[in-house]
Amino acid sequence: MLEWSCQLYFTKTRVSFAVFLQKLLQKIQLYQGFETVIFVRKSSDLRNKITAAGLEVVMTDLLPPEQADQEAQKIDLAALVNDLIAQAISARASDIHIEPQEDRVQVRFRIDGMLREVAALPWSLKFPLAARVKIMANLDIVEKRLPQDGRIKIRFAGRDIDLRVSTMATMFGEKVVIRIHDKSVQKHKIDQLGFSAEDLCRYRQLIKNSHGMILITGPTGSGKTTTLYATISELCSQEKNIVTIEDPVEYVLKGVNQTQVNPGAGITFAIGLRAILRQDPDVVMVGEIRDQETASIAVRAATTGQLVLSTMHTIDAPGALTRLIDMGVEPFLISSSVLCIVSQRLVRLCCEFCREAYEPAGDSPERMLLDAENGGAVCLYRSRGCEHCGYTGFKGRTGIFEILPLTAEIRRLVRKKASSDEIRKTATEQGMITFREDGIKKAMVGLTTLSEVMRVTYSDLI
């Protein structure tokens, strides 16, 4: 049995039992899996139970496994899963992680790129909870060893939302990850991505080219696909035939012909790209360049009259050029086809309700970095945390970017197979703003914190 100490408000004739408290008790029952009993206590008794961290929970020993299974059967699993999904969407989470542990089921939300634990459910729910999600995603509930992928479509608060479900066996049961695609909050306009005014103008000029290749690079979760979709949305018109090959199609774009990779049917990026080139395209989007064959076809398409957009996993813009060479693409083809490389990261935005300015100490890493990069500028911002941001200090994310146009000198370096360090040195001498510098500028105007910029650009600092 789980005992929660809750204060009720008395009148002369009755006890007022608020509706919100009834709902709270129902959620306690769902999340903890224990019988919930109300105890009316004196205020003096309650004060001894309440700590600075909030409401203290007093729990008896865990039930034996056979009794735990019986208790699990009493829980409305459909309501529990629906509530988790609703909470995640309301919290702007991108992913729900349901993770069986040795003695409990841990539930975490990824919000603004960071995982946060939101619930610890009874261990007895590990099988029924995974089964419920698998039923919703039309997966095989009997198969518990092999990974499975599925999809759920829901409507929440009048919005269409796609849920991508992935399951995987672990030591203590099946781990379930639910990726949330809320179409209503996606930024599909390039002026909403976080480009500086100078970079935005430069990028818009580059995508006006009728042929050539533009590559978006960065690690997983850095917003590359969002930038691709925003670029396609900018280019979309009745006069252009835009065709994509993606894995998978994440968002449906009006007026765009979208195709999905299907290895089971023999449709790979390379095969799909070859088919697209026979469809008289003006603009081609390849979800990701992963191998030499796809890279070679994409580069040749860019030299024969199509504008090709794609992504790669590299840590910076110069690294994408050397990566193409390492894949076996001829340097002269790269130098003649690539228009620019855009490398990006995502940083969390300071909460505008609790943001405050401060001056970093003279011996702090922030001050030393500012002295090195900006000649000693000292005004920075941080957030205390408040109810508007869930007491994290951050709400939302924006991009930090570096755009590397292939000038005549950069093309010459590519043809001679120069290292990424040589290319970076020349690019910065020609005025390229690195994503670290872009991040520092955003930190100095209060959009983010310097520690956040250092966190996401760590590999660029070493």
mmCIF file with all atom_site columns, C-alpha atoms in Angstrom, residues 99-168:
data_model
loop_
_atom_site.group_PDB
_atom_site.id
_atom_site.type_symbol
_atom_site.label_atom_id
_atom_site.label_alt_id
_atom_site.label_comp_id
_atom_site.label_asym_id
_atom_site.label_entity_id
_atom_site.label_seq_id
_atom_site.pdbx_PDB_ins_code
_atom_site.Cartn_x
_atom_site.Cartn_y
_atom_site.Cartn_z
_atom_site.occupancy
_atom_site.B_iso_or_equiv
_atom_site.pdbx_formal_charge
_atom_site.auth_seq_id
_atom_site.auth_comp_id
_atom_site.auth_asym_id
_atom_site.auth_atom_id
_atom_site.pdbx_PDB_model_num
ATOM 1  C CA . GLU A 1 99  ? 13.110 1.195   -19.988 1.00 0.00 ? 99  GLU A CA 1
ATOM 2  C CA . PRO A 1 100 ? 12.769 -1.926  -17.823 1.00 0.00 ? 100 PRO A CA 1
ATOM 3  C CA . GLN A 1 101 ? 15.268 -1.925  -14.966 1.00 0.00 ? 101 GLN A CA 1
ATOM 4  C CA . GLU A 1 102 ? 16.036 -4.568  -12.355 1.00 0.00 ? 102 GLU A CA 1
ATOM 5  C CA . ASP A 1 103 ? 13.385 -3.356  -9.912  1.00 0.00 ? 103 ASP A CA 1
ATOM 6  C CA . ARG A 1 104 ? 11.215 -0.887  -11.840 1.00 0.00 ? 104 ARG A CA 1
ATOM 7  C CA . VAL A 1 105 ? 10.254 0.483   -15.242 1.00 0.00 ? 105 VAL A CA 1
ATOM 8  C CA . GLN A 1 106 ? 11.909 3.826   -15.883 1.00 0.00 ? 106 GLN A CA 1
ATOM 9  C CA . VAL A 1 107 ? 10.145 6.365   -18.108 1.00 0.00 ? 107 VAL A CA 1
ATOM 10 C CA . ARG A 1 108 ? 12.133 9.247   -19.540 1.00 0.00 ? 108 ARG A CA 1
ATOM 11 C CA . PHE A 1 109 ? 11.293 12.083  -21.931 1.00 0.00 ? 109 PHE A CA 1
ATOM 12 C CA . ARG A 1 110 ? 13.803 13.719  -24.259 1.00 0.00 ? 110 ARG A CA 1
ATOM 13 C CA . ILE A 1 111 ? 13.033 17.423  -24.072 1.00 0.00 ? 111 ILE A CA 1
ATOM 14 C CA . ASP A 1 112 ? 15.144 19.934  -25.998 1.00 0.00 ? 112 ASP A CA 1
ATOM 15 C CA . GLY A 1 113 ? 17.690 17.207  -26.648 1.00 0.00 ? 113 GLY A CA 1
ATOM 16 C CA . MET A 1 114 ? 18.139 16.165  -23.004 1.00 0.00 ? 114 MET A CA 1
ATOM 17 C CA . LEU A 1 115 ? 16.706 13.052  -21.326 1.00 0.00 ? 115 LEU A CA 1
ATOM 18 C CA . ARG A 1 116 ? 14.711 13.596  -18.143 1.00 0.00 ? 116 ARG A CA 1
ATOM 19 C CA . GLU A 1 117 ? 13.151 10.940  -15.893 1.00 0.00 ? 117 GLU A CA 1
ATOM 20 C CA . VAL A 1 118 ? 9.441  11.531  -15.410 1.00 0.00 ? 118 VAL A CA 1
ATOM 21 C CA . ALA A 1 119 ? 8.151  8.324   -13.802 1.00 0.00 ? 119 ALA A CA 1
ATOM 22 C CA . ALA A 1 120 ? 9.246  5.107   -12.116 1.00 0.00 ? 120 ALA A CA 1
ATOM 23 C CA . LEU A 1 121 ? 6.577  2.468   -12.695 1.00 0.00 ? 121 LEU A CA 1
ATOM 24 C CA . PRO A 1 122 ? 6.198  -0.879  -10.887 1.00 0.00 ? 122 PRO A CA 1
ATOM 25 C CA . TRP A 1 123 ? 8.408  -3.683  -12.170 1.00 0.00 ? 123 TRP A CA 1
ATOM 26 C CA . SER A 1 124 ? 5.319  -5.818  -12.779 1.00 0.00 ? 124 SER A CA 1
ATOM 27 C CA . LEU A 1 125 ? 4.286  -3.477  -15.625 1.00 0.00 ? 125 LEU A CA 1
ATOM 28 C CA . LYS A 1 126 ? 7.307  -4.164  -17.831 1.00 0.00 ? 126 LYS A CA 1
ATOM 29 C CA . PHE A 1 127 ? 5.600  -6.835  -19.971 1.00 0.00 ? 127 PHE A CA 1
ATOM 30 C CA . PRO A 1 128 ? 2.028  -5.454  -20.176 1.00 0.00 ? 128 PRO A CA 1
ATOM 31 C CA . LEU A 1 129 ? 3.258  -1.899  -20.842 1.00 0.00 ? 129 LEU A CA 1
ATOM 32 C CA . ALA A 1 130 ? 5.432  -2.975  -23.784 1.00 0.00 ? 130 ALA A CA 1
ATOM 33 C CA . ALA A 1 131 ? 2.622  -5.191  -25.085 1.00 0.00 ? 131 ALA A CA 1
ATOM 34 C CA . ARG A 1 132 ? 0.147  -2.301  -24.997 1.00 0.00 ? 132 ARG A CA 1
ATOM 35 C CA . VAL A 1 133 ? 2.423  -0.058  -27.074 1.00 0.00 ? 133 VAL A CA 1
ATOM 36 C CA . LYS A 1 134 ? 3.112  -2.899  -29.528 1.00 0.00 ? 134 LYS A CA 1
ATOM 37 C CA . ILE A 1 135 ? -0.619 -3.483  -30.011 1.00 0.00 ? 135 ILE A CA 1
ATOM 38 C CA . MET A 1 136 ? -1.100 0.213   -30.784 1.00 0.00 ? 136 MET A CA 1
ATOM 39 C CA . ALA A 1 137 ? 1.733  0.052   -33.344 1.00 0.00 ? 137 ALA A CA 1
ATOM 40 C CA . ASN A 1 138 ? 0.488  -3.213  -34.931 1.00 0.00 ? 138 ASN A CA 1
ATOM 41 C CA . LEU A 1 139 ? 3.610  -5.110  -33.875 1.00 0.00 ? 139 LEU A CA 1
ATOM 42 C CA . ASP A 1 140 ? 3.947  -8.790  -32.945 1.00 0.00 ? 140 ASP A CA 1
ATOM 43 C CA . ILE A 1 141 ? 3.362  -8.943  -29.184 1.00 0.00 ? 141 ILE A CA 1
ATOM 44 C CA . VAL A 1 142 ? 4.641  -12.524 -29.014 1.00 0.00 ? 142 VAL A CA 1
ATOM 45 C CA . GLU A 1 143 ? 8.054  -11.658 -30.465 1.00 0.00 ? 143 GLU A CA 1
ATOM 46 C CA . LYS A 1 144 ? 10.157 -10.308 -27.599 1.00 0.00 ? 144 LYS A CA 1
ATOM 47 C CA . ARG A 1 145 ? 13.685 -11.048 -28.831 1.00 0.00 ? 145 ARG A CA 1
ATOM 48 C CA . LEU A 1 146 ? 13.937 -9.378  -32.234 1.00 0.00 ? 146 LEU A CA 1
ATOM 49 C CA . PRO A 1 147 ? 13.809 -5.580  -32.677 1.00 0.00 ? 147 PRO A CA 1
ATOM 50 C CA . GLN A 1 148 ? 10.583 -4.266  -34.202 1.00 0.00 ? 148 GLN A CA 1
ATOM 51 C CA . ASP A 1 149 ? 9.537  -0.933  -35.691 1.00 0.00 ? 149 ASP A CA 1
ATOM 52 C CA . GLY A 1 150 ? 6.016  0.412   -36.035 1.00 0.00 ? 150 GLY A CA 1
ATOM 53 C CA . ARG A 1 151 ? 3.961  3.549   -36.359 1.00 0.00 ? 151 ARG A CA 1
ATOM 54 C CA . ILE A 1 152 ? 0.960  5.081   -34.591 1.00 0.00 ? 152 ILE A CA 1
ATOM 55 C CA . LYS A 1 153 ? -1.138 7.982   -35.857 1.00 0.00 ? 153 LYS A CA 1
ATOM 56 C CA . ILE A 1 154 ? -3.077 9.983   -33.289 1.00 0.00 ? 154 ILE A CA 1
ATOM 57 C CA . ARG A 1 155 ? -4.925 13.265  -32.908 1.00 0.00 ? 155 ARG A CA 1
ATOM 58 C CA . PHE A 1 156 ? -4.139 15.336  -29.844 1.00 0.00 ? 156 PHE A CA 1
ATOM 59 C CA . ALA A 1 157 ? -5.775 18.689  -29.120 1.00 0.00 ? 157 ALA A CA 1
ATOM 60 C CA . GLY A 1 158 ? -6.862 18.904  -32.753 1.00 0.00 ? 158 GLY A CA 1
ATOM 61 C CA . ARG A 1 159 ? -3.362 18.177  -34.094 1.00 0.00 ? 159 ARG A CA 1
ATOM 62 C CA . ASP A 1 160 ? -2.225 15.230  -36.229 1.00 0.00 ? 160 ASP A CA 1
ATOM 63 C CA . ILE A 1 161 ? 0.760  13.529  -34.604 1.00 0.00 ? 161 ILE A CA 1
ATOM 64 C CA . ASP A 1 162 ? 2.863  10.610  -35.837 1.00 0.00 ? 162 ASP A CA 1
ATOM 65 C CA . LEU A 1 163 ? 4.461  8.261   -33.316 1.00 0.00 ? 163 LEU A CA 1
ATOM 66 C CA . ARG A 1 164 ? 7.340  6.013   -34.422 1.00 0.00 ? 164 ARG A CA 1
ATOM 67 C CA . VAL A 1 165 ? 7.752  2.979   -32.172 1.00 0.00 ? 165 VAL A CA 1
ATOM 68 C CA . SER A 1 166 ? 10.974 0.993   -31.804 1.00 0.00 ? 166 SER A CA 1
ATOM 69 C CA . THR A 1 167 ? 11.421 -2.025  -29.516 1.00 0.00 ? 167 THR A CA 1
ATOM 70 C CA . MET A 1 168 ? 14.577 -3.849  -28.493 1.00 0.00 ? 168 MET A CA 1
#
